[in-house]
XYZ file of C-alpha atoms in Angstrom:
509
model
C 30.163 -27.159 114.348
C 30.306 -24.517 111.564
C 28.941 -26.382 109.112
C 25.755 -27.094 111.201
C 25.375 -23.521 111.145
C 25.739 -22.336 107.481
C 22.178 -22.546 106.146
C 19.583 -23.239 109.455
C 15.450 -23.111 108.835
C 12.968 -22.182 111.867
C 9.775 -23.523 111.786
C 7.692 -20.435 113.088
C 6.224 -21.170 116.236
C 3.575 -18.648 117.755
C 4.338 -19.194 121.515
C 8.317 -18.975 120.620
C 8.323 -15.974 118.279
C 10.431 -13.861 120.318
C 12.765 -16.448 121.477
C 13.081 -17.529 117.725
C 13.681 -13.641 116.335
C 16.409 -13.217 119.054
C 17.902 -17.394 118.794
C 18.028 -15.756 114.490
C 19.864 -13.136 115.504
C 22.436 -14.520 117.510
C 23.430 -17.463 114.615
C 23.642 -14.509 112.187
C 25.600 -11.780 113.782
C 28.054 -14.756 115.462
C 27.910 -16.935 112.893
C 27.219 -15.338 109.445
C 24.347 -18.216 109.282
C 21.862 -18.227 106.507
C 18.761 -18.552 108.607
C 15.352 -19.093 107.142
C 12.032 -18.865 108.747
C 8.640 -20.906 107.615
C 5.342 -19.901 108.576
C 1.403 -21.432 107.690
C 0.371 -18.357 105.896
C 0.875 -14.988 104.428
C -1.006 -13.539 107.501
C 1.559 -15.302 109.782
C 4.650 -14.230 107.843
C 3.456 -10.309 107.538
C 2.999 -10.608 111.545
C 6.255 -11.654 111.754
C 8.215 -8.525 109.137
C 6.376 -6.150 110.992
C 7.700 -7.210 114.500
C 11.148 -7.488 113.232
C 13.318 -4.455 112.689
C 15.734 -5.449 110.671
C 14.452 -8.796 110.208
C 17.406 -11.548 111.074
C 15.731 -13.721 108.485
C 17.189 -13.886 105.145
C 14.015 -15.455 103.933
C 10.329 -15.605 105.663
C 8.937 -18.550 103.215
C 4.966 -19.479 103.453
C 4.047 -23.515 103.156
C 0.405 -23.297 102.071
C 0.280 -26.905 102.320
C 0.511 -26.729 105.648
C -3.388 -26.937 105.544
C -4.431 -26.002 102.793
C -7.350 -23.414 102.310
C -8.361 -25.091 98.944
C -8.096 -28.209 97.778
C -7.783 -29.620 93.939
C -10.781 -31.017 92.739
C -9.155 -33.116 89.640
C -6.405 -35.743 91.044
C -4.576 -38.416 89.187
C -5.293 -41.032 92.024
C -2.730 -43.649 90.735
C -0.022 -40.547 90.876
C -0.936 -38.823 94.256
C -0.756 -42.622 96.136
C 2.490 -43.549 93.895
C 3.747 -40.344 95.233
C 2.537 -40.947 98.845
C 4.412 -44.503 98.768
C 7.841 -43.280 97.377
C 7.421 -40.549 100.223
C 6.848 -43.399 103.057
C 9.289 -45.197 101.597
C 11.638 -42.413 102.293
C 10.901 -41.547 105.412
C 10.413 -45.067 106.567
C 6.747 -44.862 108.232
C 3.694 -44.092 106.720
C 1.291 -40.736 105.669
C -1.060 -41.765 108.062
C 1.421 -42.381 110.973
C 2.419 -38.002 110.345
C -1.028 -37.400 110.837
C -1.511 -38.536 114.411
C -0.949 -35.176 115.940
C -2.581 -32.977 112.983
C -5.504 -31.203 114.564
C -7.555 -30.898 110.902
C -6.101 -34.259 109.197
C -6.057 -36.461 111.875
C -8.848 -36.181 113.751
C -9.629 -39.960 113.493
C -6.442 -40.500 115.628
C -7.929 -39.063 118.806
C -10.930 -40.781 119.617
C -10.923 -39.020 122.795
C -11.312 -35.818 121.310
C -14.222 -36.194 119.359
C -15.545 -32.227 120.308
C -12.409 -30.234 119.368
C -13.455 -27.794 117.197
C -13.744 -29.349 113.112
C -12.380 -26.856 110.369
C -12.551 -26.277 106.927
C -9.823 -28.743 106.275
C -11.338 -31.688 108.621
C -14.397 -31.428 106.645
C -13.493 -30.613 103.327
C -11.149 -32.789 102.579
C -11.353 -36.198 101.024
C -8.585 -38.806 101.454
C -7.077 -38.233 98.179
C -6.662 -34.566 98.368
C -5.395 -35.292 102.198
C -2.355 -37.315 100.438
C -1.737 -34.605 98.050
C -1.498 -32.243 100.343
C 0.986 -33.824 102.406
C 3.000 -34.557 99.213
C 3.010 -30.997 98.549
C 4.040 -30.433 102.011
C 7.249 -33.002 101.766
C 7.879 -32.039 97.904
C 8.107 -28.266 99.293
C 10.453 -29.135 101.988
C 12.701 -31.625 100.176
C 13.261 -28.268 97.530
C 13.908 -26.021 100.340
C 16.446 -28.660 101.746
C 18.035 -29.541 98.410
C 18.693 -25.958 97.009
C 19.085 -24.167 100.362
C 21.363 -26.589 101.785
C 19.841 -26.456 105.027
C 22.037 -28.304 107.825
C 19.842 -27.430 111.505
C 16.177 -27.448 111.705
C 14.887 -25.459 114.645
C 11.219 -26.150 115.918
C 10.301 -28.728 113.313
C 7.397 -31.382 114.298
C 7.739 -35.179 112.611
C 6.985 -33.989 109.109
C 9.784 -31.471 109.034
C 12.576 -33.738 110.811
C 11.548 -36.705 108.529
C 12.755 -34.881 105.806
C 15.974 -33.224 107.206
C 16.965 -36.572 109.014
C 16.953 -37.627 105.019
C 18.957 -34.868 104.441
C 21.612 -35.979 107.425
C 20.542 -32.779 109.170
C 20.609 -31.973 112.385
C 17.242 -31.527 114.264
C 16.379 -30.086 117.692
C 13.478 -28.501 119.306
C 13.392 -26.438 122.674
C 10.937 -27.989 124.520
C 9.788 -27.642 128.391
C 11.143 -29.916 130.834
C 7.919 -29.853 132.362
C 10.021 -28.603 135.518
C 9.948 -24.743 136.695
C 10.002 -22.987 133.358
C 13.099 -24.398 132.471
C 13.579 -25.587 129.165
C 16.085 -27.865 127.122
C 16.778 -28.322 123.127
C 15.836 -31.657 122.387
C 17.699 -33.667 120.179
C 14.372 -35.690 117.702
C 11.143 -34.775 117.278
C 9.601 -36.726 120.078
C 10.992 -34.254 123.088
C 13.629 -37.000 123.829
C 17.488 -35.616 124.752
C 20.266 -37.786 124.284
C 22.321 -34.990 125.734
C 20.321 -35.206 129.555
C 20.637 -39.182 129.078
C 24.243 -38.847 128.512
C 24.573 -36.680 131.485
C 22.263 -38.651 133.332
C 23.981 -42.031 132.913
C 27.649 -40.435 133.549
C 27.122 -37.616 135.771
C 27.025 -37.173 139.229
C 24.236 -34.855 141.503
C 25.667 -31.833 141.719
C 24.363 -29.434 144.556
C 21.530 -27.825 141.985
C 19.497 -30.997 142.035
C 16.555 -29.653 144.521
C 13.223 -28.906 143.605
C 10.149 -27.074 144.767
C 6.664 -28.790 145.082
C 5.242 -26.089 142.620
C 3.197 -26.553 139.535
C 4.963 -25.707 136.152
C 4.809 -21.864 135.441
C 2.922 -22.646 132.488
C 1.151 -25.304 133.851
C -0.515 -22.908 136.221
C -1.231 -20.298 133.973
C -3.356 -22.459 131.771
C -5.028 -23.807 134.774
C -5.634 -20.480 136.121
C -6.770 -18.764 132.804
C -9.417 -22.085 132.291
C -10.539 -21.998 135.722
C -12.368 -18.697 135.036
C -14.094 -20.301 131.659
C -16.779 -22.236 134.645
C -18.201 -18.413 134.811
C -21.351 -18.028 133.314
C -20.390 -13.874 132.258
C -17.050 -15.311 131.046
C -19.229 -17.937 128.686
C -21.218 -15.010 127.339
C -17.788 -12.954 126.909
C -16.108 -15.478 124.976
C -18.785 -16.300 122.836
C -19.264 -12.900 121.756
C -15.758 -12.162 121.201
C -15.290 -15.815 119.191
C -17.958 -14.197 116.894
C -16.103 -10.588 116.781
C -13.055 -12.680 115.672
C -14.707 -14.384 113.000
C -16.204 -11.470 111.430
C -12.785 -9.811 111.720
C -11.356 -12.538 110.225
C -13.892 -12.026 107.229
C -13.556 -8.556 106.716
C -9.832 -8.848 107.405
C -8.965 -11.809 104.412
C -7.109 -13.425 107.276
C -6.442 -17.128 106.459
C -7.922 -17.709 109.826
C -11.121 -17.470 108.330
C -10.859 -20.343 106.286
C -9.679 -22.562 109.607
C -12.086 -23.661 112.440
C -15.665 -23.227 111.907
C -17.736 -20.801 113.621
C -20.096 -22.693 114.910
C -17.723 -25.783 115.916
C -15.956 -23.142 118.148
C -19.605 -22.261 119.652
C -20.134 -25.608 120.340
C -16.610 -26.031 122.420
C -16.807 -23.108 124.231
C -20.749 -23.982 125.507
C -19.459 -27.297 126.708
C -16.532 -26.091 128.391
C -18.413 -24.558 130.527
C -21.201 -27.344 131.246
C -18.645 -29.906 131.511
C -16.482 -28.307 134.068
C -19.850 -27.637 135.910
C -20.096 -31.638 135.604
C -16.760 -32.679 136.822
C -16.722 -29.970 139.430
C -18.361 -31.155 142.936
C -21.255 -33.613 142.926
C -20.123 -37.352 142.106
C -16.599 -36.515 141.570
C -14.218 -37.362 144.477
C -12.478 -34.228 146.410
C -8.607 -34.690 147.656
C -9.676 -35.329 150.968
C -11.845 -38.017 150.336
C -9.390 -39.656 148.033
C -6.422 -39.308 150.229
C -8.539 -42.047 152.713
C -8.089 -44.490 149.900
C -4.762 -46.652 148.323
C -5.130 -45.295 144.461
C -3.102 -45.122 141.161
C -3.686 -41.682 139.651
C -4.031 -41.326 135.845
C -4.272 -37.391 134.611
C -5.710 -37.362 131.055
C -4.302 -36.184 128.449
C -5.312 -33.592 125.648
C -6.585 -34.895 122.222
C -5.455 -33.656 119.631
C -2.491 -32.379 120.709
C 0.977 -32.214 119.091
C 2.429 -32.732 122.356
C 1.159 -35.659 123.543
C 1.041 -37.652 119.893
C 4.388 -36.490 119.142
C 5.735 -37.882 122.464
C 3.780 -41.139 122.257
C 3.269 -42.200 118.117
C 3.345 -45.788 118.959
C 0.489 -45.653 121.452
C -2.027 -43.224 122.249
C -5.475 -44.659 123.495
C -6.266 -43.376 127.031
C -9.782 -44.822 127.239
C -8.149 -48.544 126.611
C -5.447 -47.489 128.837
C -7.494 -46.753 131.567
C -9.382 -49.648 130.881
C -6.574 -51.996 131.045
C -4.919 -50.110 134.295
C -8.493 -50.946 135.923
C -9.012 -54.839 134.615
C -5.449 -55.263 136.426
C -5.518 -53.482 139.808
C -5.447 -55.848 142.419
C -8.368 -55.842 144.692
C -8.422 -52.491 147.504
C -6.964 -50.246 145.242
C -8.908 -47.484 142.854
C -7.516 -46.117 139.747
C -8.289 -41.685 140.118
C -8.589 -39.593 136.853
C -8.906 -36.493 136.707
C -9.568 -34.378 133.450
C -6.871 -31.614 132.125
C -7.921 -28.170 132.305
C -7.638 -27.676 128.191
C -9.272 -30.932 128.073
C -12.472 -30.066 129.236
C -15.393 -29.946 126.651
C -13.585 -32.212 124.082
C -14.341 -35.584 125.602
C -16.705 -37.635 123.462
C -20.529 -37.042 124.993
C -20.673 -40.307 127.165
C -16.976 -40.635 128.078
C -17.057 -39.362 131.481
C -20.228 -42.016 131.674
C -17.983 -44.696 130.535
C -15.521 -44.299 132.689
C -18.033 -44.343 136.197
C -19.143 -47.836 134.629
C -15.821 -48.969 135.831
C -16.304 -49.684 139.712
C -12.558 -49.454 140.358
C -12.290 -45.852 139.027
C -13.091 -42.564 140.848
C -13.066 -39.792 138.683
C -11.122 -36.556 140.631
C -13.106 -33.170 141.167
C -11.366 -30.787 138.340
C -10.515 -28.427 140.734
C -8.625 -30.449 142.699
C -4.583 -29.384 142.785
C -3.254 -32.318 140.246
C 0.183 -31.949 142.320
C -1.364 -32.760 145.534
C -3.258 -36.382 143.627
C 0.104 -37.025 142.814
C 1.870 -36.681 146.066
C -0.473 -39.187 147.668
C -0.540 -41.465 145.235
C 0.897 -45.500 145.427
C 1.430 -44.741 141.389
C 0.892 -42.554 138.121
C 0.155 -43.682 135.255
C 1.413 -41.433 132.646
C 1.531 -41.030 128.445
C 3.801 -38.069 128.455
C 2.277 -35.972 130.985
C 3.654 -33.752 133.506
C 1.570 -35.874 136.376
C 4.474 -38.452 135.425
C 7.049 -36.423 135.297
C 5.939 -34.646 139.043
C 6.119 -38.738 140.548
C 9.218 -39.488 138.694
C 11.201 -36.634 140.655
C 9.535 -37.645 143.946
C 10.506 -40.951 144.200
C 6.887 -42.186 143.340
C 6.776 -45.108 140.694
C 5.292 -44.709 137.304
C 3.574 -46.928 134.691
C 4.722 -44.881 131.274
C 2.865 -45.946 127.929
C 4.992 -42.875 126.502
C 8.413 -44.580 125.387
C 10.200 -41.456 124.555
C 10.115 -39.828 127.744
C 12.850 -38.388 129.571
C 11.506 -39.983 132.935
C 12.458 -43.436 131.435
C 15.703 -43.239 132.477
C 14.845 -43.475 135.637
C 14.549 -47.277 137.647
C 11.285 -46.824 139.147
C 10.011 -45.957 135.676
C 7.939 -49.129 134.088
C 8.039 -48.664 130.255
C 4.505 -50.433 128.934
C 5.270 -51.936 126.001
C 3.040 -54.712 125.123
C 0.056 -55.316 127.239
C 1.136 -58.663 129.412
C 3.562 -55.880 130.983
C 0.929 -54.081 133.042
C -0.033 -56.497 135.642
C 3.510 -57.447 136.412
C 4.537 -53.483 136.676
C 1.482 -52.856 138.554
C 2.498 -55.419 141.250
C 6.220 -54.465 141.200
C 5.029 -50.328 141.930
C 2.425 -51.484 144.586
C 4.133 -54.212 146.330
C 7.763 -54.635 146.411
C 9.826 -52.855 148.427
C 12.343 -50.177 146.606
C 16.024 -48.985 147.255
C 14.676 -45.312 148.235
C 18.146 -44.391 148.698
C 19.388 -45.630 145.384
C 16.112 -43.966 143.858
C 17.009 -40.654 145.510
C 20.599 -40.926 143.874
C 18.839 -41.436 140.620
C 16.071 -38.518 140.808
C 19.298 -36.383 142.278
C 21.041 -36.955 139.371
C 18.488 -36.839 136.624
C 17.345 -33.566 138.020
C 20.975 -31.954 137.519
C 20.925 -33.061 134.004
C 17.886 -31.463 133.813
C 19.051 -28.206 134.976
C 22.769 -28.407 133.329
C 21.065 -28.503 130.064
C 18.175 -26.367 130.678
C 17.554 -22.799 130.231
C 15.175 -20.701 131.943
C 12.365 -19.136 129.547
C 10.972 -16.376 132.368
C 7.376 -16.040 132.219
C 6.618 -17.602 128.449
C 3.438 -18.754 128.497
C 1.150 -19.838 125.163
C -0.588 -15.888 126.396
C 2.872 -14.499 126.911
C 5.499 -15.168 123.678
C 7.186 -11.973 124.870
C 7.541 -13.418 128.552
C 11.499 -14.706 127.665
C 14.369 -12.417 128.157
C 17.396 -11.507 125.964
C 19.422 -13.410 128.697
C 17.244 -16.001 128.621
C 17.930 -16.651 124.551
C 21.415 -15.870 125.132
C 21.467 -18.871 127.410
C 19.317 -21.122 125.136
C 21.981 -20.008 122.375
C 24.987 -21.291 124.481
C 23.289 -24.523 125.479
C 22.455 -25.583 121.467
C 26.288 -24.232 120.429
C 27.215 -26.961 123.735
C 25.349 -29.787 121.644
C 26.484 -28.939 118.462
C 29.831 -28.800 119.863
C 29.411 -32.833 121.367
C 28.411 -33.472 117.743
C 31.458 -31.762 115.925
C 33.703 -33.799 119.012
C 31.789 -37.318 117.743
C 32.884 -36.544 114.033
C 30.533 -34.261 113.139
C 27.974 -37.049 112.324
C 24.266 -36.661 113.522
C 22.384 -40.183 113.962
C 18.901 -40.072 115.227
C 18.723 -43.637 116.186
C 16.204 -45.842 115.798
C 13.571 -42.945 115.785
C 10.337 -44.625 114.491
C 10.070 -47.965 116.300
C 12.277 -47.568 118.758
C 12.018 -47.002 122.793
C 14.184 -44.306 125.024
C 15.148 -45.528 128.495
C 16.128 -48.154 130.686
C 12.762 -50.235 130.730
C 11.934 -49.961 126.996
C 14.931 -52.342 125.576
């Protein structure tokens, strides 16, 4: 375990910043670890330095190649491509695959997020400049791992994790369980946890396997904030605030002045207001009317979104999935589709009109509580969303297009690896009798494993990074030490497994 803690790299995360600082202090005070923090900009580095006194980090390093402010105009095409191919060979996947979750260079991989704001990076870069930026990104991280001897990477994305794995380092990410406000340590960048899986397979249910019918804390915060955006007064306030922010960015020399385009952000704010009204009432089905029908439920995902694309890099085509499910549904069963609050305004112009072309698809009023829709569904469809988790722990059948979900461990979750599986999975979910006692036992073991490997992040949310307490940070540290101890007992060998094309869970083999 001590080997993994000698040199630690933490990738800065705005929401997790207070937790990251606490964790760095614990690692340094108790193990003498060298801890390095990596940020995307000088402004972010300055902010972090100003919030810490003293700093627990040995150094704060800026990686300007994450999303460059400027691009070289003279590039050797053959040299850039050759270098990219070297990295693809080293990491076992294409540069394009790494870009799937990139909101700037990877916009094209988010067809259901076409109206996400455009940026200087997305609009001002060529294909060759994109490759060159990724080459520079990997070169910096390769240099850091080689020169500093980094053995533990915390909060890294797929790109950083690929470098870490190539150097034999441990990769962990604090991630939401989608259950209350509990977090756990993922053991890869796809949000899976081998520790939870092991405890589920080997363990038994404890007394602490209960759950309440409440929306996860962070999701509740997002829903309440987003629902306010439908008011005209809030629309005007948000437009003016965004203009004010951009004026400040330019006057202060902030890197944000060269990030998202103001006109694109203003368009999205207006679209959010307009589309929210479109998805409220009218021809959108209410929960009261929906309850009279037999239905399967699909809760939309935001695009582009790191959590969505990171957890399901093999398949992330929402419209195709909806059409495939609608195609294979038996007579008398409809598909209820509900928009995710933070995604309102980001879809292509005719997206909802195209959904309404499907006779057996109903769009649910966006104001209806998603958990209530889940609890009345005959089955739930998901990629990597909260709705799938909510259904699974209630014994409701789930068809999962995401191959790395923790819920894939459960017997009533069916993982799609091929289009031909959809029809038989629907038949099984909608018609076959299930041993409810067995499912209840599996769910109890699953929730127990989640709780045993989770720590409460209190009131932590995207708009409240200070919401985590010192006690919670201590709990997170303790669980990280437990996981590293397991690795140490297993001869100190960290094996991530077949993460590129593999799947997690019993149904995905």
